Amino acid sequence: MSAHLKPRATATRDLINLDGLWRFALDTEAGPEPWTGRLAGTREAAVPASYNDLFTDRAVRDHVGLVWYQRSVRVPRGWAGERVVLRFEAATHAAVVYVDDAVVAEHVGGYTPFDADLTDVVRPGEEFRLTVGVSNELSNVTIPPGTVTIDGDRKKQSYLHDFYNYAGLHRSVWLHSTPATRVDDVTVRTRIEGAAGLVDYRVDTSGTGSGTADVRVRILDQDGRQVAEQHGATGTVRLDDVHLWQPGRGYLYDLVAEVLDGDAVVDSYPVPFGVRTVEVRGTQLLINGEPFYFTGFGKHEDTPVRGKGHDPAYLVHDFELLRWVGANSFRTAHYPYAEEVLELADRLGIVVIDETAAVGINLAVQGGLTGKAPTPTFSPETFNDSTREAHAQHLRELIARDKNHPSVVMWCVANEPSSNEAGAREYFEPLIGLTRELDPTRPVTIANVMFATYSNDLLVDLLDVVSLNRYYGWYLGTGDLEAAERQLEGELRAWASTHGKPILMTEYGADTMPGLHSVWEQPWSEEFQSAYLAMYHRVFDRVPEVIGEQVWNFADFQTSDGIHRVDGNRKGVFTRDRRPKSAAHHLRARWTATGTRKPTDS
Ligand code: GCB
């Protein structure tokens, strides 16, 4: 069952967090039907966390297939008559959930939440055995894709993305109650009219039988004072003298959606929202009518030991480093991040480009790197209609989860697909259309790969912003920043003059070993990283259509093993444990002066 509203404790809803240590076993050790009893073995795994780096056993780290998590859960006595729901914020990449001996949910997609309605299978006051099988297997019809091969008695997995395929229960697990008659979903969209904010809302309800429930919405300001109240499941609330949500100043209101039965409040659910607009006009992206210049990074959810497990301490620290370095934005490369990340971005006014997990819809890159004749990316045997349907479902789940977050200003439908190849348009046009249908309020982009040029890219006219990932001076012409500067400027100017759209640099960066220094600015040295970034910045400042710069990457991150990677990708401006390389100081000087306006704009 897909999920909309994040579980919250409210006057009408209770919430229990199920994080902690769960029993854990690989499918190869768990025996048949492991959900029918206590899991074999003595391993316990932390939730939330990737399981891969928790243990010293390589068989766990490299495991391909299912792993099993288990714990017992007691339903509170007081929940009689309530709806009882289990919520997984993320199970990477697919999950099957058992309550005692029965399947209660299955979900595919590793970075979006799902629910299981347990109302009819559990009893208040009683305990049940919760067992979850989580698979890390990827295929040509999963998002992201990958390939599993059999090597003797082992399964092996390869994939087309440059980050380690961490898996497991990466985010919190909750048990919560809702009333039977309840708020199911809330959609908030905002407009600005002079000094007023217009809040268009829609409240979906369930369990109201054939009668229509009376819905009331109340708007509270950041101090909790009620500033408006209105009845009706849909409508527009006017907020005079509105406090706008601004980059750097994340003012939030709460829209409290209530279901009433006479005077009684049957259900109550608050949605934080900000009043702001986003629009692409000409070659600018406007937030609240003002041109916005993006500074920041492509990030990853990646930390030592935890892998992709959500960690509130790293969240706070990463945002603190963003502030320190003067960054005003980031992209959720290459998958949706934990919702807590967006909530904090909402509160702090950090601007987010929200990306799907569609990374690696591209067989040309692999062909190009191995010298073999490329396999077509879009074909019945490779990425096909079923892949596109999985991608569509992923977009539905992403937009359902994130639509109300003011920090999110743009959807990124994919990272570096083969957008110059036959079939790209047939594959992507319906997905871009779906994104716009699900959310007509936000611009849409795709992070473009270098092989798809201003003259052969097949998608650019469908998108609002040209987002480019480019590595002149690193992958191309390594170390020659003079040539790179010419090539980069030439390419940016060609995109600008051919397509007349805003250009956002969503990736540029160079691998850098911290502590390696060179008076000649040699590749891999800290000096080179700074010089490389400074060169890109000179070019951005000369090309008026460039609306922002997001360095690849915020921090070093783990990848699969390979001769191009030294314990992972080293393009971080911070190390994996979040210490600055010297380039951080270069960025800090530039970005603290930039704020939200392009350095060359007065
Ligand atoms: C890219 C990818 C990113 C890689 C990066 C690199 O173009 O989008 O996932 O990590 O290049 O460092 O090679």
XYZ file of C-alpha atoms and ligand atoms in Angstrom:
615
model
C 0.000 0.000 0.000
C 1.510 3.290 -0.979
C 1.676 6.018 1.566
C 1.095 9.732 1.613
C 1.185 11.431 4.965
C 4.211 11.034 7.162
C 3.105 9.446 10.434
C 2.814 12.013 13.224
C 1.577 12.004 16.776
C -1.403 14.351 16.923
C -4.413 14.825 19.198
C -6.055 11.933 17.337
C -3.073 9.771 16.353
C -0.455 7.839 18.307
C 2.987 6.958 17.052
C 5.539 4.359 18.096
C 9.024 4.229 16.693
C 10.378 0.746 15.928
C 14.015 1.684 15.317
C 16.775 -0.128 17.183
C 18.361 -3.548 16.919
C 16.455 -6.155 14.929
C 17.354 -9.829 14.487
C 19.054 -10.244 11.132
C 19.967 -13.107 8.786
C 20.946 -13.633 5.160
C 18.555 -15.733 3.088
C 21.342 -18.286 2.667
C 21.377 -18.840 6.450
C 17.742 -18.300 7.351
C 16.234 -21.564 6.115
C 12.889 -21.853 4.360
C 10.019 -19.647 5.530
C 12.049 -17.722 8.105
C 9.030 -15.577 9.005
C 7.326 -18.581 10.659
C 9.564 -18.496 13.739
C 12.539 -16.897 15.365
C 15.244 -16.006 12.829
C 18.228 -18.372 12.789
C 21.604 -17.203 14.088
C 22.639 -14.508 16.497
C 23.152 -11.488 14.267
C 21.396 -8.257 15.028
C 21.344 -5.254 12.720
C 20.770 -1.598 13.442
C 17.671 0.052 12.004
C 17.966 2.485 10.369
C 21.222 1.581 8.608
C 22.511 -0.253 5.591
C 23.435 -3.732 6.738
C 26.485 -3.923 4.467
C 29.160 -2.287 6.608
C 27.860 -3.341 10.032
C 29.570 -6.729 10.061
C 33.097 -7.920 9.362
C 31.856 -10.785 7.232
C 32.356 -10.107 3.556
C 29.491 -12.488 2.765
C 27.141 -9.954 4.325
C 28.676 -6.953 2.603
C 28.602 -8.556 -0.833
C 25.370 -10.487 -0.381
C 23.024 -10.456 -3.355
C 19.441 -11.411 -2.630
C 17.138 -11.247 0.351
C 18.093 -10.499 3.911
C 15.696 -10.907 6.821
C 14.981 -8.508 9.652
C 12.820 -9.435 12.614
C 11.546 -8.058 15.904
C 8.479 -8.300 18.051
C 6.033 -5.451 18.418
C 3.263 -4.897 20.925
C 0.171 -2.977 19.897
C -0.782 -0.567 22.685
C -3.851 -1.509 24.707
C -5.459 1.827 24.060
C -5.708 1.370 20.317
C -8.986 -0.570 20.282
C -11.227 0.789 17.547
C -8.340 2.609 15.860
C -6.788 1.858 12.530
C -3.327 0.333 13.065
C -0.710 1.033 10.422
C 2.874 -0.002 9.943
C 5.051 2.436 8.054
C 8.428 1.857 6.406
C 10.133 5.064 5.337
C 12.468 3.052 3.082
C 13.374 -0.571 2.431
C 16.096 -0.721 -0.209
C 15.301 -1.959 -2.826
C 12.247 -4.192 -2.319
C 10.466 -5.623 0.680
C 8.008 -8.248 1.773
C 6.508 -7.782 5.229
C 5.058 -10.530 7.433
C 3.015 -10.197 10.581
C 3.391 -13.605 12.224
C 2.800 -16.010 9.316
C 0.948 -13.694 6.938
C 2.171 -11.302 4.255
C 0.838 -7.817 4.971
C 2.734 -5.721 2.436
C 5.054 -5.879 -0.523
C 6.821 -2.909 -2.022
C 9.308 -2.295 -4.793
C 11.457 0.845 -4.803
C 14.136 1.522 -2.244
C 13.709 5.195 -1.454
C 10.003 5.853 -1.033
C 7.766 4.945 1.907
C 5.012 2.361 2.125
C 2.366 1.319 4.633
C 0.735 -1.893 5.766
C -2.741 -1.650 7.266
C -2.734 -4.087 10.201
C -6.136 -3.217 11.616
C -7.606 -6.619 10.814
C -4.529 -8.705 11.619
C -3.358 -7.489 15.022
C -5.099 -6.975 18.356
C -4.596 -4.100 20.784
C -2.559 -5.163 23.801
C -1.070 -8.175 22.004
C 2.356 -8.825 20.592
C 3.154 -9.903 17.054
C 6.238 -11.090 15.213
C 7.292 -8.661 12.515
C 9.559 -10.132 9.828
C 10.755 -8.222 6.805
C 12.575 -9.609 3.791
C 14.591 -6.950 1.997
C 16.109 -7.565 -1.424
C 18.970 -5.624 -2.971
C 18.526 -7.165 -6.415
C 18.264 -4.803 -9.345
C 17.207 -5.621 -12.890
C 16.379 -3.927 -16.168
C 12.920 -3.161 -14.809
C 13.897 -1.673 -11.452
C 14.709 1.956 -10.636
C 17.680 2.162 -10.446
C 18.587 -0.705 -12.782
C 21.249 -3.367 -12.357
C 22.152 -6.901 -13.404
C 22.438 -10.062 -11.339
C 24.599 -12.865 -12.706
C 25.291 -16.345 -11.391
C 28.929 -17.264 -10.863
C 29.166 -20.882 -9.704
C 27.093 -20.975 -6.526
C 27.253 -17.200 -5.997
C 25.054 -14.418 -7.199
C 26.881 -11.297 -8.309
C 25.438 -7.922 -9.055
C 26.630 -5.088 -11.258
C 25.014 -1.728 -11.765
C 25.336 1.425 -13.778
C 25.607 3.943 -10.976
C 28.708 5.267 -9.280
C 27.808 4.646 -5.640
C 27.808 1.530 -3.523
C 24.575 -0.438 -3.666
C 23.841 -0.150 0.033
C 20.700 -1.949 1.130
C 18.497 -2.650 4.107
C 16.058 -0.733 6.280
C 17.567 2.693 5.663
C 14.998 4.810 7.426
C 12.673 4.656 10.383
C 9.943 2.098 10.887
C 6.796 3.187 12.718
C 3.640 1.719 14.138
C 0.901 4.282 14.327
C -2.795 4.662 14.831
C -5.301 6.745 12.953
C -9.001 7.087 13.536
C -11.159 5.062 11.148
C -12.550 8.319 9.800
C -9.480 10.238 8.855
C -7.437 12.630 6.806
C -5.779 10.577 4.077
C -3.862 13.159 2.150
C -3.348 16.901 2.021
C -2.122 18.942 -0.940
C -1.031 22.536 -0.494
C -0.092 24.918 -3.315
C 0.637 28.561 -2.832
C 0.495 31.780 -4.795
C 1.422 35.358 -3.984
C -0.804 38.372 -4.603
C 0.767 41.615 -3.484
C 1.393 41.278 0.248
C -1.003 38.329 0.558
C -0.409 34.619 0.186
C -3.062 32.429 -1.391
C -3.086 28.876 -0.123
C -4.919 26.447 -2.394
C -5.536 23.270 -0.442
C -7.173 19.924 -0.862
C -7.890 17.420 1.910
C -8.666 13.806 1.003
C -10.522 11.815 3.623
C -11.401 8.143 4.124
C -13.674 6.099 6.263
C -16.437 8.661 6.026
C -18.830 6.161 4.462
C -21.177 7.575 1.877
C -21.639 10.853 3.738
C -19.187 13.643 3.156
C -17.201 14.476 6.242
C -17.015 18.047 7.367
C -13.457 19.168 6.818
C -11.997 22.185 8.553
C -8.573 23.640 7.925
C -6.855 25.956 10.338
C -3.666 27.819 9.482
C -1.187 28.450 12.266
C 1.787 30.745 11.942
C 5.277 29.827 13.079
C 4.461 30.820 16.654
C 1.429 28.551 16.673
C -1.081 31.418 16.454
C -4.131 30.689 14.327
C -4.272 33.111 11.397
C -7.082 31.591 9.330
C -9.822 28.997 9.454
C -12.039 27.612 6.742
C -14.424 24.736 6.065
C -14.451 22.495 3.018
C -12.319 19.725 1.592
C -10.905 22.066 -1.026
C -10.534 25.793 -1.103
C -8.273 28.793 -1.021
C -7.207 30.566 2.140
C -5.957 34.116 1.928
C -3.169 35.156 4.279
C -2.778 38.918 4.403
C 0.703 40.247 5.174
C 2.073 36.807 4.569
C 5.538 35.720 5.705
C 7.083 34.236 2.606
C 9.252 31.143 2.604
C 12.559 32.452 1.266
C 15.886 30.839 0.454
C 17.867 31.210 3.662
C 14.733 32.063 5.668
C 12.411 29.107 5.817
C 9.253 30.552 7.361
C 6.692 27.785 7.830
C 3.001 27.760 8.579
C 1.017 24.687 9.600
C -2.126 23.732 7.786
C -4.064 21.672 10.321
C -6.523 19.474 8.461
C -9.393 18.270 10.621
C -12.290 15.911 10.097
C -15.288 16.980 12.178
C -18.319 15.112 13.359
C -20.570 17.889 14.594
C -18.328 19.780 16.995
C -16.060 16.837 17.694
C -12.674 16.724 16.010
C -12.437 13.127 14.768
C -9.019 13.456 13.145
C -6.407 16.160 13.083
C -3.220 16.267 11.026
C -0.841 19.223 10.593
C 1.110 19.808 7.383
C 3.938 22.334 7.538
C 4.063 24.457 4.407
C 5.684 27.618 3.142
C 4.229 30.313 0.946
C 6.455 30.718 -2.058
C 6.360 30.535 -5.830
C 8.766 29.028 -8.333
C 8.797 29.886 -11.987
C 11.104 29.654 -14.950
C 10.952 32.782 -17.052
C 13.270 33.260 -19.991
C 16.687 32.184 -18.842
C 16.029 32.645 -15.131
C 14.549 30.614 -12.339
C 12.539 32.842 -10.028
C 11.662 32.131 -6.410
C 8.981 34.541 -5.236
C 9.537 36.488 -8.442
C 13.255 37.047 -7.743
C 16.026 35.446 -9.814
C 17.659 32.720 -7.772
C 21.276 31.598 -8.241
C 21.930 28.067 -6.954
C 25.118 27.415 -5.023
C 25.835 24.087 -3.391
C 26.326 20.456 -4.196
C 25.091 17.195 -5.460
C 25.013 15.134 -2.267
C 24.634 11.506 -1.299
C 23.176 9.757 1.692
C 26.436 8.092 2.634
C 28.324 7.859 5.900
C 30.832 5.473 7.444
C 29.378 2.311 9.010
C 25.757 3.375 8.423
C 26.018 3.479 4.639
C 22.747 4.981 3.456
C 21.027 4.744 6.836
C 19.455 8.031 7.854
C 21.408 9.662 10.648
C 20.087 12.823 12.336
C 23.551 13.780 13.620
C 25.027 13.755 10.105
C 21.931 15.581 8.863
C 22.446 18.431 11.299
C 26.171 18.494 10.691
C 25.864 18.428 6.893
C 23.416 21.325 6.964
C 25.732 23.173 9.311
C 28.553 22.651 6.797
C 26.305 23.867 3.982
C 25.723 27.039 5.959
C 29.432 27.342 6.795
C 30.452 27.029 3.157
C 27.741 29.470 2.050
C 25.727 26.964 -0.003
C 22.063 27.742 -0.539
C 20.980 24.481 -2.227
C 21.639 20.836 -3.053
C 20.369 18.099 -5.340
C 19.217 14.795 -3.842
C 21.531 12.835 -6.142
C 20.680 10.074 -7.048
C 17.469 9.121 -5.217
C 14.896 10.638 -2.881
C 16.399 11.333 0.545
C 14.818 10.689 3.928
C 11.848 12.976 4.455
C 13.541 14.363 7.588
C 16.138 15.885 5.252
C 13.472 17.839 3.388
C 11.783 18.862 6.622
C 14.992 20.420 7.901
C 15.612 22.072 4.521
C 12.083 23.513 4.778
C 12.826 24.968 8.197
C 16.255 26.334 7.310
C 15.379 27.655 3.869
C 17.711 25.387 1.913
C 16.653 24.977 -1.705
C 16.372 21.388 -2.951
C 16.293 19.780 -6.365
C 14.454 16.523 -5.745
C 15.768 13.666 -7.873
C 14.340 10.227 -8.561
C 16.341 7.026 -8.231
C 16.505 6.745 -12.029
C 20.261 6.730 -12.366
C 21.901 4.568 -15.012
C 19.252 4.498 -17.741
C 22.248 4.609 -19.995
C 24.118 1.770 -21.668
C 26.115 4.096 -23.898
C 28.359 5.261 -21.038
C 29.372 1.681 -20.320
C 29.933 0.995 -24.011
C 32.025 4.142 -24.279
C 34.191 3.196 -21.310
C 34.768 -0.457 -22.213
C 35.282 0.078 -25.948
C 32.663 -2.586 -26.760
C 29.904 -1.832 -29.225
C 27.188 -0.210 -27.159
C 23.991 -2.088 -26.433
C 20.929 0.018 -27.192
C 19.623 1.635 -24.004
C 15.970 1.599 -25.016
C 14.796 -1.764 -26.379
C 12.528 -4.635 -25.300
C 15.560 -6.484 -23.870
C 17.052 -3.485 -22.066
C 15.027 -0.535 -20.738
C 11.484 -1.057 -21.911
C 7.828 -0.340 -21.166
C 8.045 -2.167 -17.836
C 11.043 -0.054 -16.820
C 9.103 3.045 -17.730
C 6.118 1.885 -15.675
C 8.397 1.288 -12.662
C 9.832 4.762 -13.218
C 6.299 6.219 -13.419
C 5.296 4.503 -10.183
C 8.438 5.847 -8.531
C 7.532 9.380 -9.655
C 4.009 8.972 -8.256
C 5.377 7.890 -4.890
C 8.018 10.622 -4.823
C 5.646 13.441 -5.677
C 2.990 12.117 -3.269
C 5.571 12.251 -0.496
C 7.325 15.514 -1.311
C 4.736 17.743 -2.988
C 4.162 19.927 0.075
C 7.807 20.671 0.879
C 8.565 24.313 0.076
C 12.290 23.552 -0.088
C 11.697 21.441 -3.196
C 11.789 23.807 -6.175
C 12.332 21.398 -9.059
C 11.901 17.717 -9.952
C 14.802 15.916 -11.573
C 13.314 12.950 -13.445
C 16.605 11.111 -14.035
C 20.350 11.387 -13.789
C 22.353 11.075 -16.992
C 20.029 8.977 -19.109
C 21.094 8.301 -22.675
C 19.063 11.252 -23.878
C 20.658 11.394 -27.304
C 19.792 7.802 -28.171
C 16.918 6.476 -30.254
C 14.005 5.710 -27.950
C 14.865 8.342 -25.345
C 11.988 10.562 -26.325
C 9.468 7.717 -26.362
C 10.664 6.650 -22.937
C 10.852 10.065 -21.289
C 8.117 12.182 -22.824
C 5.320 10.353 -20.938
C 7.317 10.523 -17.678
C 7.949 14.244 -17.982
C 4.251 14.680 -18.819
C 3.293 12.629 -15.761
C 5.517 14.768 -13.547
C 3.819 17.934 -14.785
C 0.383 16.393 -14.370
C 1.119 15.319 -10.792
C 2.626 18.702 -9.983
C 2.004 21.618 -12.327
C 3.714 24.027 -9.907
C 7.364 23.021 -10.159
C 9.848 23.132 -13.026
C 11.153 19.834 -14.350
C 14.663 18.885 -15.352
C 16.947 15.941 -16.112
C 20.665 15.926 -15.304
C 22.294 15.683 -18.711
C 25.241 13.420 -19.554
C 28.133 14.743 -21.631
C 27.358 12.547 -24.665
C 24.004 14.297 -25.091
C 25.027 17.605 -26.599
C 23.128 20.791 -27.391
C 22.691 19.460 -30.931
C 21.779 15.792 -30.382
C 19.899 15.760 -27.066
C 16.330 14.584 -27.662
C 14.701 15.861 -24.463
C 15.767 19.439 -23.943
C 12.636 21.044 -25.394
C 10.507 19.102 -22.872
C 12.393 20.489 -19.867
C 12.407 23.850 -18.095
C 16.029 23.982 -17.061
C 19.091 22.557 -18.824
C 21.000 20.747 -16.071
C 24.493 19.746 -17.115
C 26.956 17.314 -15.528
C 30.357 18.098 -17.025
C 33.926 17.061 -16.295
C 36.149 19.062 -18.658
C 39.632 18.952 -17.175
C 38.888 15.751 -15.275
C 37.491 12.917 -17.391
C 38.203 14.875 -20.563
C 41.659 16.413 -20.988
C 42.686 15.498 -17.442
C 44.689 18.320 -15.903
C 44.500 20.718 -18.843
C 42.423 23.498 -17.379
C 43.243 25.891 -20.198
C 41.650 23.658 -22.812
C 38.852 22.795 -20.394
C 37.994 26.452 -19.930
C 37.610 26.954 -23.682
C 35.577 23.785 -24.157
C 33.278 24.442 -21.232
C 32.547 27.996 -22.295
C 31.986 26.896 -25.875
C 29.506 24.250 -24.804
C 27.577 26.472 -22.393
C 27.257 29.209 -24.990
C 26.042 26.689 -27.556
C 23.292 25.396 -25.229
C 22.318 28.980 -24.435
C 22.114 30.173 -28.013
C 20.445 27.017 -29.349
C 17.828 26.504 -26.648
C 17.398 29.810 -24.802
C 16.854 28.090 -21.451
C 18.428 28.600 -18.051
C 21.496 26.424 -17.503
C 22.285 24.851 -14.172
C 25.594 23.092 -13.622
C 24.416 20.086 -11.626
C 27.834 18.406 -11.569
C 31.428 19.495 -11.977
C 34.275 18.202 -9.863
C 37.606 16.435 -9.588
C 38.724 13.510 -7.441
C 41.005 14.788 -4.707
C 43.038 12.905 -2.119
C 43.031 14.942 1.066
C 46.581 15.790 2.096
C 48.006 15.493 -1.408
C 49.573 18.804 -2.382
C 51.265 20.084 -5.510
C 52.740 23.409 -6.587
C 51.763 22.444 -10.161
C 48.108 21.952 -9.429
C 48.324 18.303 -10.448
C 45.178 16.211 -10.723
C 44.226 14.510 -7.425
C 45.886 17.271 -5.377
C 43.947 19.698 -3.220
C 45.374 22.594 -5.248
C 43.999 21.088 -8.455
C 40.498 20.772 -7.048
C 40.522 24.459 -6.101
C 41.941 25.543 -9.459
C 39.438 23.366 -11.304
C 36.494 24.872 -9.446
C 37.852 28.416 -9.873
C 38.089 27.832 -13.629
C 34.465 26.680 -13.820
C 33.403 29.705 -11.794
C 35.140 32.104 -14.188
C 33.176 30.548 -17.024
C 29.844 30.620 -15.166
C 30.361 34.296 -14.469
C 30.885 34.981 -18.176
C 27.774 33.115 -19.371
C 24.620 34.961 -18.307
C 22.321 31.954 -18.843
C 24.045 29.995 -16.054
C 21.702 30.067 -13.054
C 23.689 28.020 -10.608
C 26.528 25.758 -9.627
C 26.350 22.499 -7.694
C 29.729 20.892 -7.193
C 30.078 17.134 -7.395
C 30.172 16.167 -4.540
C 29.538 17.505 -1.060
C 31.562 14.674 0.511
C 33.569 11.630 -0.531
C 31.323 8.588 -0.821
C 31.554 4.834 -1.154
C 31.349 3.139 -4.556
C 31.792 -0.386 -5.842
C 35.421 -1.425 -6.289
C 37.221 -0.281 -9.416
C 40.473 1.052 -10.744
C 39.043 4.563 -10.974
C 38.086 4.722 -7.307
C 40.222 4.829 -4.155
C 37.994 3.616 -1.321
C 35.176 5.366 -3.125
C 34.651 8.515 -5.131
C 36.937 11.311 -3.914
C 35.297 14.308 -5.515
C 34.038 15.452 -2.134
C 34.743 18.997 -1.048
C 34.579 17.397 2.393
C 36.008 14.004 3.236
C 33.654 11.180 4.078
C 33.992 12.136 7.756
C 33.184 15.734 6.842
C 36.557 17.488 7.101
C 37.125 20.259 4.572
C 39.595 19.868 1.730
C 41.178 23.187 0.735
C 38.599 23.746 -2.016
C 36.009 24.224 0.723
C 37.673 27.531 1.561
C 37.588 28.659 -2.063
C 33.881 27.861 -2.237
C 33.245 29.540 1.081
C 34.804 32.780 -0.066
C 32.797 32.784 -3.292
C 29.456 31.596 -1.961
C 29.253 33.652 1.194
C 29.647 36.680 -1.079
C 27.078 35.292 -3.546
C 24.067 34.715 -1.295
C 21.197 34.044 -3.690
C 22.277 36.326 -6.562
C 24.734 35.562 -9.298
C 28.073 37.195 -8.458
C 27.956 39.176 -11.694
C 24.417 40.500 -11.060
C 24.294 43.744 -9.206
C 28.579 11.523 -13.008
C 27.494 10.882 -12.224
C 27.855 10.700 -10.762
C 29.288 10.228 -10.649
C 30.187 11.296 -11.230
C 31.660 10.899 -11.173
O 28.385 12.033 -14.062
O 26.264 11.569 -12.335
O 26.974 9.770 -10.201
O 29.653 9.938 -9.335
O 29.849 11.512 -12.560
O 32.319 11.263 -10.213
O 32.112 10.229 -12.073
